[in-house]
mmCIF file of C-alpha atoms in Angstrom:
data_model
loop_
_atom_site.group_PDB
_atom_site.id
_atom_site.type_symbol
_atom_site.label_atom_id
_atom_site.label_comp_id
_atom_site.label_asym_id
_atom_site.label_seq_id
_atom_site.Cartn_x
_atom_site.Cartn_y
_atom_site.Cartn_z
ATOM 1 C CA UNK A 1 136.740 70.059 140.134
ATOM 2 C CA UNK A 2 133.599 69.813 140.003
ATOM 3 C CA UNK A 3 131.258 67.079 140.326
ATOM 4 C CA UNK A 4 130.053 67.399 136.629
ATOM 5 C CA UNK A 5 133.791 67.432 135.199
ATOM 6 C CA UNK A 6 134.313 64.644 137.697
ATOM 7 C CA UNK A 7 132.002 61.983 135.435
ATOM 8 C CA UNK A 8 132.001 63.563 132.202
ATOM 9 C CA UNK A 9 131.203 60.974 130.026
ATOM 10 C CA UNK A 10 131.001 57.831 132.721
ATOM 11 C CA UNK A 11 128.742 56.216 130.769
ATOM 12 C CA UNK A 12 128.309 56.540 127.067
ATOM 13 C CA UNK A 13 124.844 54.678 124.751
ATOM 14 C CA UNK A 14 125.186 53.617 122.022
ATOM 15 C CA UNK A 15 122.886 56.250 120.366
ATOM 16 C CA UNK A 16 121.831 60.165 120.872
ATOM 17 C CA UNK A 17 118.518 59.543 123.595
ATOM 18 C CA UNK A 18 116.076 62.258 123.673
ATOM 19 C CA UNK A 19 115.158 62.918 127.437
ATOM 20 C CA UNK A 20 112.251 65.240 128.575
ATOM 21 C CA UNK A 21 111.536 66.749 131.413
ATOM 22 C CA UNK A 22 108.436 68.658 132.631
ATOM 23 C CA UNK A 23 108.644 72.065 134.978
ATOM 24 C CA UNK A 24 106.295 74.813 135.590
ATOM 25 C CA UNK A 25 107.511 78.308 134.108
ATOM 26 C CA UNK A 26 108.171 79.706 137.650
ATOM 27 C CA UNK A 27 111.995 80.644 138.240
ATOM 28 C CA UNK A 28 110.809 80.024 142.606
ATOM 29 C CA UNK A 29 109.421 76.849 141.554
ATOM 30 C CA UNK A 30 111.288 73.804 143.855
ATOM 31 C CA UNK A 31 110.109 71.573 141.040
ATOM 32 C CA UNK A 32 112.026 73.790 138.306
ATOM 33 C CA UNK A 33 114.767 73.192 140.186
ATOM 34 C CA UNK A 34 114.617 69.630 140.055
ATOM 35 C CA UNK A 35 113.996 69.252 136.693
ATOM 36 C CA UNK A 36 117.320 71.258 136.143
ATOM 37 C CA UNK A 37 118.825 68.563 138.622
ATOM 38 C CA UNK A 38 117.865 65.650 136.180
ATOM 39 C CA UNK A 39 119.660 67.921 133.676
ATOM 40 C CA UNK A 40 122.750 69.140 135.623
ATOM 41 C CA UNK A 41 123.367 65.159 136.061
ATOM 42 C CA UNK A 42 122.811 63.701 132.629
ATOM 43 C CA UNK A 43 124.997 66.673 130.183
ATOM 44 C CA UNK A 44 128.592 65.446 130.741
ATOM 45 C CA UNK A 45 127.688 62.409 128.571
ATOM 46 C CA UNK A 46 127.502 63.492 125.036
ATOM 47 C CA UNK A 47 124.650 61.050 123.186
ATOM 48 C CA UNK A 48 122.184 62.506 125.903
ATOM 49 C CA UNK A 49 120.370 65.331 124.888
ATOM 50 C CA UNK A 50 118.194 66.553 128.024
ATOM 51 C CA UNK A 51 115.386 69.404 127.637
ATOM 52 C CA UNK A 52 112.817 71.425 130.128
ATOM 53 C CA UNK A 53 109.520 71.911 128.680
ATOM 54 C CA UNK A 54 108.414 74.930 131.128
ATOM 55 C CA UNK A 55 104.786 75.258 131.104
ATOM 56 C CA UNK A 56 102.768 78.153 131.978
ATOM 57 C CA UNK A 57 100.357 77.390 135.278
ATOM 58 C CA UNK A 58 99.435 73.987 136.964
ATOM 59 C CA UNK A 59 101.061 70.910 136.090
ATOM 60 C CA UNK A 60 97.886 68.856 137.370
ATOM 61 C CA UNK A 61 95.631 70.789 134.458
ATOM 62 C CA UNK A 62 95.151 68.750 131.620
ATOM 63 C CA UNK A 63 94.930 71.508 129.135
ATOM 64 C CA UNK A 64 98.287 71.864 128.433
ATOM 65 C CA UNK A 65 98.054 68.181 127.623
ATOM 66 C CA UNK A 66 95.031 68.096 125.620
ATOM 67 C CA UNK A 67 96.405 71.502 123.368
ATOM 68 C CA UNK A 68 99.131 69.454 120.738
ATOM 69 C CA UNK A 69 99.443 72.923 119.115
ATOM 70 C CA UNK A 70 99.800 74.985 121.500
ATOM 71 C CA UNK A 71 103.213 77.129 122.097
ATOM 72 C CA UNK A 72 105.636 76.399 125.037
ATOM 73 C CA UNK A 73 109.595 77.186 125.934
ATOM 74 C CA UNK A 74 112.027 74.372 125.487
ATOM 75 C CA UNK A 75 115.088 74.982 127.375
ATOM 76 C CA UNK A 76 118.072 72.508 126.544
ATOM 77 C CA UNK A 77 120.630 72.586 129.623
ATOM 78 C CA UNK A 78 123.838 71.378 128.000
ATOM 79 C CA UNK A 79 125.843 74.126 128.715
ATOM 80 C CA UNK A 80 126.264 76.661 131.366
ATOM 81 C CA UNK A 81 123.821 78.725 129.207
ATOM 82 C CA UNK A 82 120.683 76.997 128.500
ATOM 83 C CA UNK A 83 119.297 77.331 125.097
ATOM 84 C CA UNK A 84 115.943 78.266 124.682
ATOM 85 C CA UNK A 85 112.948 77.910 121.734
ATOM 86 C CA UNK A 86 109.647 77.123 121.418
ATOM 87 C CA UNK A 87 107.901 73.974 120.561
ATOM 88 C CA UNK A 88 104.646 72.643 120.108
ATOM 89 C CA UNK A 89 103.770 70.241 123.336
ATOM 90 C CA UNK A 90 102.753 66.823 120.746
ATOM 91 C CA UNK A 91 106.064 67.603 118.666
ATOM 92 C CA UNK A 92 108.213 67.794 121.906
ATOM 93 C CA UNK A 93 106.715 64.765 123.315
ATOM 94 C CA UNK A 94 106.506 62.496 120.151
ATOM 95 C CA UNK A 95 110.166 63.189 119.659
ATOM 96 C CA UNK A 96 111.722 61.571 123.564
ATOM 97 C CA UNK A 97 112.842 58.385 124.171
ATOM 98 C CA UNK A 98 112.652 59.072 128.232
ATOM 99 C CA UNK A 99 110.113 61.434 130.200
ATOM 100 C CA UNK A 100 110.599 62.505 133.900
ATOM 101 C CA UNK A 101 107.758 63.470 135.440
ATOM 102 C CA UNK A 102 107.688 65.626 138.699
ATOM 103 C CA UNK A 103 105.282 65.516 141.308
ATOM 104 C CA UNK A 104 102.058 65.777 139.553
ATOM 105 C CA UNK A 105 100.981 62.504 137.684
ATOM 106 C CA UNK A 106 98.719 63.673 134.855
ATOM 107 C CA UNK A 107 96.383 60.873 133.562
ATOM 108 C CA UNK A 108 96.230 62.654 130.500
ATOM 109 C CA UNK A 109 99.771 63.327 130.011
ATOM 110 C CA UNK A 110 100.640 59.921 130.695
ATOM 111 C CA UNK A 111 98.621 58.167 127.880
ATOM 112 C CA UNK A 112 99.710 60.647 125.435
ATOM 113 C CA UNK A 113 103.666 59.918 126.539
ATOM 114 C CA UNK A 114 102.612 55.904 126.534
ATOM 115 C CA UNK A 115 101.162 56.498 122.911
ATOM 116 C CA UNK A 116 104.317 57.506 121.018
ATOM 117 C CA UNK A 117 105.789 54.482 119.593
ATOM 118 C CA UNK A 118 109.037 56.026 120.358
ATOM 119 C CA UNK A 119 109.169 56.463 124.080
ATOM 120 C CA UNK A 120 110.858 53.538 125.770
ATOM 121 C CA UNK A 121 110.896 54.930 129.629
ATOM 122 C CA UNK A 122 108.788 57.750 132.061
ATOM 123 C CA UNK A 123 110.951 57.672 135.287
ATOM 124 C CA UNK A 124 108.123 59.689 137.622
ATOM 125 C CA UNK A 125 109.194 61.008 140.850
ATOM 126 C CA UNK A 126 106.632 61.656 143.573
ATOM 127 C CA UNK A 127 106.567 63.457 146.803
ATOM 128 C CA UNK A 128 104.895 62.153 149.274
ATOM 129 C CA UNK A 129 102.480 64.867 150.200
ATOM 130 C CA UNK A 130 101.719 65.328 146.969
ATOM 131 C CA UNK A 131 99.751 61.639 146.151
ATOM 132 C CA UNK A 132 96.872 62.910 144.555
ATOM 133 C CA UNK A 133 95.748 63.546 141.064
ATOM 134 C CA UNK A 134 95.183 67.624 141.405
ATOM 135 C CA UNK A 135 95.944 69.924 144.362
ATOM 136 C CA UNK A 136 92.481 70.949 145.642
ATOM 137 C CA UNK A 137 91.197 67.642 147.049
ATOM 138 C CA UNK A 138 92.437 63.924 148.149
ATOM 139 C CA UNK A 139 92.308 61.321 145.907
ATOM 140 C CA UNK A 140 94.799 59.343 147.405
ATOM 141 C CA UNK A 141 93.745 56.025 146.949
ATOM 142 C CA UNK A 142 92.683 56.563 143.471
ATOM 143 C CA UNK A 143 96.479 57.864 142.883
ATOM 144 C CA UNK A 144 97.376 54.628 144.495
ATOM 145 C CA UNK A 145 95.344 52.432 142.188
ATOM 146 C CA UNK A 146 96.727 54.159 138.971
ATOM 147 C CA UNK A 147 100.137 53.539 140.083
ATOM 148 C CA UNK A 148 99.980 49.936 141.507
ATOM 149 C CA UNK A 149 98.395 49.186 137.622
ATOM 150 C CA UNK A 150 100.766 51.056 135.683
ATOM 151 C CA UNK A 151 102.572 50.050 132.185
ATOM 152 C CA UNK A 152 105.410 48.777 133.034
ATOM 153 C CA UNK A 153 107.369 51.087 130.944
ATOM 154 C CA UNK A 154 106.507 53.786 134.295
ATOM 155 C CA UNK A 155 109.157 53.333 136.780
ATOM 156 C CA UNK A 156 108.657 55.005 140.611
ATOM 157 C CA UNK A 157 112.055 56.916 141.826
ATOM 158 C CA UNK A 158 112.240 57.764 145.366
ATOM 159 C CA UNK A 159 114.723 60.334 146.446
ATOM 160 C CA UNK A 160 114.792 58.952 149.867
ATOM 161 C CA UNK A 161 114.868 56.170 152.137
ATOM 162 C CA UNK A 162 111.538 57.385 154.046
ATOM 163 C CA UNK A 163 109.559 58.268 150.520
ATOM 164 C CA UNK A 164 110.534 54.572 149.606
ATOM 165 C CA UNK A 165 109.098 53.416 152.645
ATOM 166 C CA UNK A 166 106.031 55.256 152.192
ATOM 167 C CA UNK A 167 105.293 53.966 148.740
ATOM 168 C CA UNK A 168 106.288 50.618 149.755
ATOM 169 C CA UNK A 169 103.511 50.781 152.267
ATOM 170 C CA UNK A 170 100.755 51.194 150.028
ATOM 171 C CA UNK A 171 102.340 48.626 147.840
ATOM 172 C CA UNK A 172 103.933 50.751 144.685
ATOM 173 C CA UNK A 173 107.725 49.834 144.039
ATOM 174 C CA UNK A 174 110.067 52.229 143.392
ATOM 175 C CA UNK A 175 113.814 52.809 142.987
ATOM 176 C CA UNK A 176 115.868 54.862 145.505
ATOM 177 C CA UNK A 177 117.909 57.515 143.746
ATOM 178 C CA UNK A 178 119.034 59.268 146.879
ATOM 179 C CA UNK A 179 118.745 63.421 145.474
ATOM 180 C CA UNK A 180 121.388 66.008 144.697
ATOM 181 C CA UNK A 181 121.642 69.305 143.915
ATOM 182 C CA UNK A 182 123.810 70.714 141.204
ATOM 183 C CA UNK A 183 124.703 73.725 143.410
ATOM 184 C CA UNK A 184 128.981 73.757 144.308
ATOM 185 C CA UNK A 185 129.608 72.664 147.434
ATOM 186 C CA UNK A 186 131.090 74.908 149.850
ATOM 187 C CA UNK A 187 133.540 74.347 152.863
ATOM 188 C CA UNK A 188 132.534 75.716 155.753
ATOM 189 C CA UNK A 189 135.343 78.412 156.157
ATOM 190 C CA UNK A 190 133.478 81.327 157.469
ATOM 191 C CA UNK A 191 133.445 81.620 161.408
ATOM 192 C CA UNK A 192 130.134 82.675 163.145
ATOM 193 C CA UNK A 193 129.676 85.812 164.478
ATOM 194 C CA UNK A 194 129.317 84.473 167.692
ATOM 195 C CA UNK A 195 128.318 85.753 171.440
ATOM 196 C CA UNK A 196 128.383 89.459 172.344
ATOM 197 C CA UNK A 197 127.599 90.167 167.893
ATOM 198 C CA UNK A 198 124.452 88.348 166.572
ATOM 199 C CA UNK A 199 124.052 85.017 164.701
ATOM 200 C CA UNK A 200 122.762 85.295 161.242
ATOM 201 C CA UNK A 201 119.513 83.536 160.767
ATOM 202 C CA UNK A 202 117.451 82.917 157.520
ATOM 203 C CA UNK A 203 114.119 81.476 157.150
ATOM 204 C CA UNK A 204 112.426 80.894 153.799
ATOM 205 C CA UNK A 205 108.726 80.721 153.818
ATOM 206 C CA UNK A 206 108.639 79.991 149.700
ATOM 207 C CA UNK A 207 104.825 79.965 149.085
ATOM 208 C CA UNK A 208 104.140 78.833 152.999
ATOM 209 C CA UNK A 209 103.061 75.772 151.622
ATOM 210 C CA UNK A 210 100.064 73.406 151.615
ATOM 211 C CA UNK A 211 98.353 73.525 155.349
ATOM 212 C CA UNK A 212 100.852 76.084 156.391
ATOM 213 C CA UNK A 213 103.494 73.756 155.762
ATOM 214 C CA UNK A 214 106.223 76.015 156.101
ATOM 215 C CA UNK A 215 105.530 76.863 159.722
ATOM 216 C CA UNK A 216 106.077 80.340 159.708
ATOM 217 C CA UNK A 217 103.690 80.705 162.868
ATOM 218 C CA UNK A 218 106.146 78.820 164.734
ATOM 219 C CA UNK A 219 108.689 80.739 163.538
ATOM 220 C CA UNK A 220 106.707 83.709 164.820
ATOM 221 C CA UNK A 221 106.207 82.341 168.232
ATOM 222 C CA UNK A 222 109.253 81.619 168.989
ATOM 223 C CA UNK A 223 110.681 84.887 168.101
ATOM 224 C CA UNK A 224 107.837 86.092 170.864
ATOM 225 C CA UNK A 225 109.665 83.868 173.153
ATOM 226 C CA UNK A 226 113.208 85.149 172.242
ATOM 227 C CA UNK A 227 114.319 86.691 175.677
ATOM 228 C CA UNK A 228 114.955 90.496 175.413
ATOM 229 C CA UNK A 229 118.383 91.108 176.864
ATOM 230 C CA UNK A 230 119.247 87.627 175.440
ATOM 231 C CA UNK A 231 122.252 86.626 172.145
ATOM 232 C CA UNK A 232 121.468 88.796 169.493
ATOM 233 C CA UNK A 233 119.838 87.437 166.107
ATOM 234 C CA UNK A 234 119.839 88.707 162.612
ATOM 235 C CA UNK A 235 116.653 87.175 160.794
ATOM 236 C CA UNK A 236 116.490 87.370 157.381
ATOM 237 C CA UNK A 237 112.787 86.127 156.143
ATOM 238 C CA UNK A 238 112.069 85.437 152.743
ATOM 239 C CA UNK A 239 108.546 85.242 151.822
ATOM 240 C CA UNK A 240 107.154 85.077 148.162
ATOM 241 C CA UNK A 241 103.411 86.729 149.936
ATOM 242 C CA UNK A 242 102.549 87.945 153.224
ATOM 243 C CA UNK A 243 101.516 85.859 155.826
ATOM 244 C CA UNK A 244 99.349 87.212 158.911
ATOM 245 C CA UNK A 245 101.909 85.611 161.374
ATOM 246 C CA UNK A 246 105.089 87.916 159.820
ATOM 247 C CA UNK A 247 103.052 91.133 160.050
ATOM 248 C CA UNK A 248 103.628 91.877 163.560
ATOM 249 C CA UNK A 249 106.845 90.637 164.712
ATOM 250 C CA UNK A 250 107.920 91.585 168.110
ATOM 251 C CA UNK A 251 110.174 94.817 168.529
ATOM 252 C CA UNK A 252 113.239 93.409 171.241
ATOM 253 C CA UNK A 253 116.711 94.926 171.202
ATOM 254 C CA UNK A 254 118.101 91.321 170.795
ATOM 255 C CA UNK A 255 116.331 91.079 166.931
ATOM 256 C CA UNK A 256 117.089 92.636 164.285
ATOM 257 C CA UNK A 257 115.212 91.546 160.961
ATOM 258 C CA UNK A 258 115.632 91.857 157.323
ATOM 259 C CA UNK A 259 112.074 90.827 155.671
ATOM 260 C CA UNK A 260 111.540 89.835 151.974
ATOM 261 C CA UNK A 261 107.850 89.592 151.215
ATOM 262 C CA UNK A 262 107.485 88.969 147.266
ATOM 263 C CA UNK A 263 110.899 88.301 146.740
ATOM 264 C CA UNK A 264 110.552 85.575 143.966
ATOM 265 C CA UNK A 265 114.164 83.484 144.230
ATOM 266 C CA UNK A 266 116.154 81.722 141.950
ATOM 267 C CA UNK A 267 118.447 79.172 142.402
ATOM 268 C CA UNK A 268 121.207 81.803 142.403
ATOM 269 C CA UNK A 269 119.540 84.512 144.814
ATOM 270 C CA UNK A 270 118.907 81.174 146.728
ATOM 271 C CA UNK A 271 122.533 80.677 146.809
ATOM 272 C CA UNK A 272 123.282 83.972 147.853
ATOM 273 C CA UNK A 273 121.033 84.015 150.737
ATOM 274 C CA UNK A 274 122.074 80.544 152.115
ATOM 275 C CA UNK A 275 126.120 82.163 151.773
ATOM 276 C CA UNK A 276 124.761 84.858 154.039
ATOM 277 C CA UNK A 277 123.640 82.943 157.062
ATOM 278 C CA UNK A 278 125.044 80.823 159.711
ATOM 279 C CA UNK A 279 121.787 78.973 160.499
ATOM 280 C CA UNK A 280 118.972 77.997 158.239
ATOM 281 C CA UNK A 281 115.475 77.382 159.876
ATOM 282 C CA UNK A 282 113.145 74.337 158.376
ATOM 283 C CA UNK A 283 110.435 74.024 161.012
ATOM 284 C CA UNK A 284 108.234 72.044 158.485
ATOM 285 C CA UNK A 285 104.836 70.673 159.725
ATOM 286 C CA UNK A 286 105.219 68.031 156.891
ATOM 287 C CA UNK A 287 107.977 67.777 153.697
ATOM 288 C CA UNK A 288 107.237 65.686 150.167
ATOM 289 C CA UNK A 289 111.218 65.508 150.284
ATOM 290 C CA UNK A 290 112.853 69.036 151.755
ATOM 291 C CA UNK A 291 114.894 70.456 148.694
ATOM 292 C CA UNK A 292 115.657 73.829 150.396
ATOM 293 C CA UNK A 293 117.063 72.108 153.426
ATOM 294 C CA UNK A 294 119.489 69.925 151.006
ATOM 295 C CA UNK A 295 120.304 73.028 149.348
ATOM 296 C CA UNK A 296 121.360 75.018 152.222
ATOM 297 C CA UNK A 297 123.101 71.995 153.510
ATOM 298 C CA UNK A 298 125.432 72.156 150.518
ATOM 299 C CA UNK A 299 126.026 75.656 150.757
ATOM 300 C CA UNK A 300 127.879 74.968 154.350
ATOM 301 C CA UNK A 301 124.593 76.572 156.355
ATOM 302 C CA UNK A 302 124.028 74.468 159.772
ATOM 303 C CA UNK A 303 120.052 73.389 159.215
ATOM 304 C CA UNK A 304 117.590 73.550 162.278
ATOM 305 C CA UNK A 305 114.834 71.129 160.845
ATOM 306 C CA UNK A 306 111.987 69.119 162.049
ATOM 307 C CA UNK A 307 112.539 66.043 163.942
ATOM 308 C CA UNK A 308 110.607 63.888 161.421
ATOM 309 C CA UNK A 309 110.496 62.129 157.958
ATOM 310 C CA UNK A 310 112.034 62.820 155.359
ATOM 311 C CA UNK A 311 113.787 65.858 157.027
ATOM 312 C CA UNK A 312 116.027 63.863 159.110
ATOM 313 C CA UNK A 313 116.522 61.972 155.681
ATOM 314 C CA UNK A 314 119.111 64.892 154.808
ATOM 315 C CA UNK A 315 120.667 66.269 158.277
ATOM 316 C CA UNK A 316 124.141 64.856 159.452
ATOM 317 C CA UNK A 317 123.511 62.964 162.613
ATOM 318 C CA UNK A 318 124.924 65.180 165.222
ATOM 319 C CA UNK A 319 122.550 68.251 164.290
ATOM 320 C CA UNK A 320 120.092 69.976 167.278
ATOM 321 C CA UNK A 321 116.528 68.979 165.984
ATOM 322 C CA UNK A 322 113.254 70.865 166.341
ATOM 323 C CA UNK A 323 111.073 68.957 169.055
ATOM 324 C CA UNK A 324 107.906 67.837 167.602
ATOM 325 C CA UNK A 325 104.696 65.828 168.153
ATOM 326 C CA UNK A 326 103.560 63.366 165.678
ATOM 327 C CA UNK A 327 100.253 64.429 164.036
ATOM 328 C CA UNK A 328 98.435 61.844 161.603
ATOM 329 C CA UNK A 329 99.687 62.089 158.075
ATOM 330 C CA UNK A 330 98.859 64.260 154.881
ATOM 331 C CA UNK A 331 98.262 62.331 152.112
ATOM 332 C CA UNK A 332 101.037 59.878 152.331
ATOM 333 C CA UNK A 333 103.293 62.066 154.424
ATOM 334 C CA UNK A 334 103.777 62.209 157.951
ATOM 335 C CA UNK A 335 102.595 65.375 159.674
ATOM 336 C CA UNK A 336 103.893 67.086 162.921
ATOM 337 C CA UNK A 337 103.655 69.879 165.017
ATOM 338 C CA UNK A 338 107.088 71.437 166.021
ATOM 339 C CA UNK A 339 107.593 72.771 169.580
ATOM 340 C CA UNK A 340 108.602 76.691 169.294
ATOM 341 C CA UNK A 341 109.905 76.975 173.002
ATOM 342 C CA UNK A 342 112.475 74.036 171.203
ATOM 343 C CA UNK A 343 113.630 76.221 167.892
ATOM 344 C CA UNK A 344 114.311 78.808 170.957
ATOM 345 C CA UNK A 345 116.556 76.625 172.926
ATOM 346 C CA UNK A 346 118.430 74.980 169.831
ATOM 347 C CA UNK A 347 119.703 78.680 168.454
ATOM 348 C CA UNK A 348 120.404 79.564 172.237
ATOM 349 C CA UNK A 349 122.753 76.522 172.200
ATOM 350 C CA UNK A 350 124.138 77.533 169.238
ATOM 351 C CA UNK A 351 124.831 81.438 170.432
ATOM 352 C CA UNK A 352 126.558 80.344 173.188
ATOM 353 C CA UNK A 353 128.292 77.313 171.312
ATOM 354 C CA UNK A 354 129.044 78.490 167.933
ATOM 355 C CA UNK A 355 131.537 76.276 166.958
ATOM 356 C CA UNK A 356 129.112 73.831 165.879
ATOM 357 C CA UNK A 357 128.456 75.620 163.734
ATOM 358 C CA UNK A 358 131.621 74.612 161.699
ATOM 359 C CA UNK A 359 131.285 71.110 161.160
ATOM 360 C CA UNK A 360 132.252 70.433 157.956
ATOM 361 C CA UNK A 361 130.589 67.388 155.572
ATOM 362 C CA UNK A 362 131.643 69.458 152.712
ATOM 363 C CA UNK A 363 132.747 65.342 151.468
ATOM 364 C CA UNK A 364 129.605 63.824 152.123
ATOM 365 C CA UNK A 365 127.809 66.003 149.720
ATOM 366 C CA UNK A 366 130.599 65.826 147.383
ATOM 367 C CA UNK A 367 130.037 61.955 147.406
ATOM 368 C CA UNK A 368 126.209 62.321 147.529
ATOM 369 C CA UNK A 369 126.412 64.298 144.442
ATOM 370 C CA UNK A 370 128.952 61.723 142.741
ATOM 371 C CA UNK A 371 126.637 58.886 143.816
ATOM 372 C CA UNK A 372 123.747 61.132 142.494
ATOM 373 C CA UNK A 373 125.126 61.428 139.049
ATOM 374 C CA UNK A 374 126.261 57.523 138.640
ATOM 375 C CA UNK A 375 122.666 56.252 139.189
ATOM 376 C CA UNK A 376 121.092 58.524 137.185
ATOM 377 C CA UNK A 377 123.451 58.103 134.265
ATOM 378 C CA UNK A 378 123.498 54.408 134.644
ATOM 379 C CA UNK A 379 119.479 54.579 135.042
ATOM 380 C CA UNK A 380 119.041 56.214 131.818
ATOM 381 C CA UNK A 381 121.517 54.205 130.295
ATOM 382 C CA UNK A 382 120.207 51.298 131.037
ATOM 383 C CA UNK A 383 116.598 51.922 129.304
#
C-alpha cells in the first residue's frame, strides 16, 4: 500500500480549499519536483484541490508577476494523470486560498498573493543557499529584513533540522516539515555485484550547480586517483551540459563509464537511473536541502555524501561519509570542500565490503513519508 492510500482522507475541511503552487516549466527542475511533492501529499483528501502553475524561465523575474494576462499551464495533480490547461497568472492567483512558494521569494509576487481578499495562507519554503532576492548577486540581508517583517499570513517551512537552525540564526521562525518524496519506496533486494565484477556507480551533476556546487571536479580527481589494477567501477554520469572536468576522464582498465551530457531527467528517468546503481555519489560543496540524495535514498541506493549540513540531515547514521573541510558559508549555507583521496577510500571499502551495501531502512522512509503527509495535511488544514 502505498503511502498515499495509507492517509486517504486523514483529514477532511470543512470546505473545497484552493491551493497553488509555483514551479518553473522545466521537467529537470528539483523545484518542479517539489512542487509535485506538496501535491502528491495533499490529493487523498477530497475538499483539497492542489494545482502547479509552471512558468516559463526564472522564478526570481518579476515579469511573469507583473503580466495578469499573460498565458501559463495549470497542471492539477489529483490523479495519476495530471490535468493540464491554461490560465491567466491574476485569475489563477485571485482564485487560492493557500500559495506555496519555492525557493525564490518574489517581492512582487508576494504583494499581489497578499492583495486578494481571498487568500488566507503563503506557506514559503526556502533553501538555504538560495537567501537572496534574484540569483546573480547577494542580497542576503535584505532577504533577511523582508522576512523578519513579513504579514503574518507568510509562514517559513523548513524541511530540515539544519535549515531551521539556519533561519533561526538570523532570527526568522519557521516550522519544520521534515521533506518527502512521493517516489515508492523500494527494499533493498538486489545484491551488489561485488569483488572480482564491478560496483555500479552513478553520479548526477544536474546543472553543476551554483559555485560548482555539484563537485564534479572532485568527482574527476578521484577517478584520477582510482588505482589501475584496483575493484572495478561502472560510472554512470549524468550531466544536463558539459563540464571541462568530465571531458577528459582517465582511460584505466578498472573504469568503465557510461556518460550522459544533456540528458534532461525526469522524475521517472531519475528513478530508473537510481534502480540501476548500487552507490550514488553526492560530493556537494554546499546543499539548500539535497533532494536527489533523499530521492536515491528511497529508491534503496547506498548514498556517499558530504560530511556536512543538511546532507547528513538525510543519511542513516552508519553510512561512510565524504571527508571534508569546512569553508565559510554561501549565503546562509555552510560551504565545504570534500577530500577526493576520501570518496576513493569509501567505494574501496565498499568493493571489498559489499554487504553494506544492503542495509535496509526501507521503514524509515516509509514512516518519513507517513509523517510527511500528516503535517502537511494537518498544516493546510489548519489555515
Amino acid at each position: 500500500m502505498s503511502a498515499f492510500e495509507r492517509h486517504a482522507a486523514v483529514i477532511a475541511p470543512k470546505a473545497t480549499t484552493a491551493i497553488g503552487v509555483l514551479a518553473p516549466a522545466r521537467p529537470d527542475s528539483g523545484l518542479l519536483r517539489d512542487a509535485e511533492t506538496i501535491c502528491w501529499s495533499l490529493r487523498g483528501q477530497r475538499d483539497l484541490k492542489p494545482s502547479i502553475l509552471l512558468v516559463q524561465g526564472n522564478l526570481y523575474t518579476t515579469d511573469y508577476a507583473k503580466s495578469p494576462t499573460a498565458s501559463y499551464t495549470v497542471r492539477y495533480p489529483t490523479s495519476l494523470v495530471p490535468q493540464a490547461q491554461t490560465a491567466d497568472f491574476g485569475t489563477w492567483l485571485s482564485g487560492l486560498d493557500i500559495l506555496f512558494i519555492l525557493e525564490a521569494y518574489n517581492p512582487t509576487l508576494v504583494r499581489a498573493a497578499l492583495a486578494s481578499p481571498k487568500l488566507r495562507r503563503i506557506f514559503y519554503i526556502p533553501n538555504l543557499e538560495w537567501a537572496v532576492l534574484n540569483p546573480y548577486g547577494d542580497n542576503t540581508e535584505e532577504w533577511i529584513s523582508l522576512l523578519q517583517a513579513a504579514d503574518q499570513r507568510i509562514v517559513c517551512l523548513a524541511r530540515s533540522q539544519s535549515i531551521a537552525q539556519g533561519l533561526t540564526n538570523v532570527g526568522i521562525a519557521s516550522t519544520l516539515i521534515p521533506w518527502s518524496v512521493p517516489d515508492p519506496v523500494r527494499t533493498r533486494c538486489r545484491k551488489a555485484e561485488g569483488i572480482g565484477r564491478r560496483l555500479r556507480v552513478l553520479y548526477n551533476a544536474g546543472n553543476h550547480g551554483f559555485r560548482d556546487r555539484r563537485g564534479s571536479d572532485i568527482v574527476a580527481s578521484a577517478l584520477q586517483r582510482w588505482p589501475d589494477c584496483g575493484p572495478k567501477l561502472y560510472i554512470h554520469i549524468k550531466s544536463n551540459q558539459p563540464h571541462p572536468a568530465l571531458a577528459a576522464l582517465p582511460n584505466k582498465p578498472s573504469l568503465q563509464y557510461a556518460v550522459d551530457i544533456g540528458y534532461q531527467s525526469d522524475r521517472h528517468s531519475l528513478t530508473q537511473l537510481y534502480d540501476e546503481a548500487d552507490v550514488v555519489v553526492y560530493p556537494s560543496r554546499f546543499e539548500g536541502f539535497g533532494l536527489g540524495l533523499l530521492e536515491a535514498l528511497h529508491r534503496g541506493c547506498y548514498v556517499l555524501a558530504t560530511d556536512g549540513t543538511p546532507m547528513t540531515d538525510l543519511l542513516p547514521p552508519e553510512a561512510l561519509r565524504i571527508k571534508a573541510s569546512a569553508a565559510g558559508c554561501v549565503r546562509l549555507a555552510p560551504r565545504y570542500e570534500p577530500q577526493p583521496h576520501s570518496l576513493v577510500s569509501n567505494l574501496l571499502h565498499l568493493c571489498h565490503r559489499p554487504e553494506q551495501l544492503r542495509c535496509d531502512h526501507s521503514d524509515d522512509y516509509r514512516r518519513r513519508q507517513d509523517a510527511f503527509i500528516a503535517q502537511m495535511v494537518g498544516l493546510v488544514c489548519s489555515v
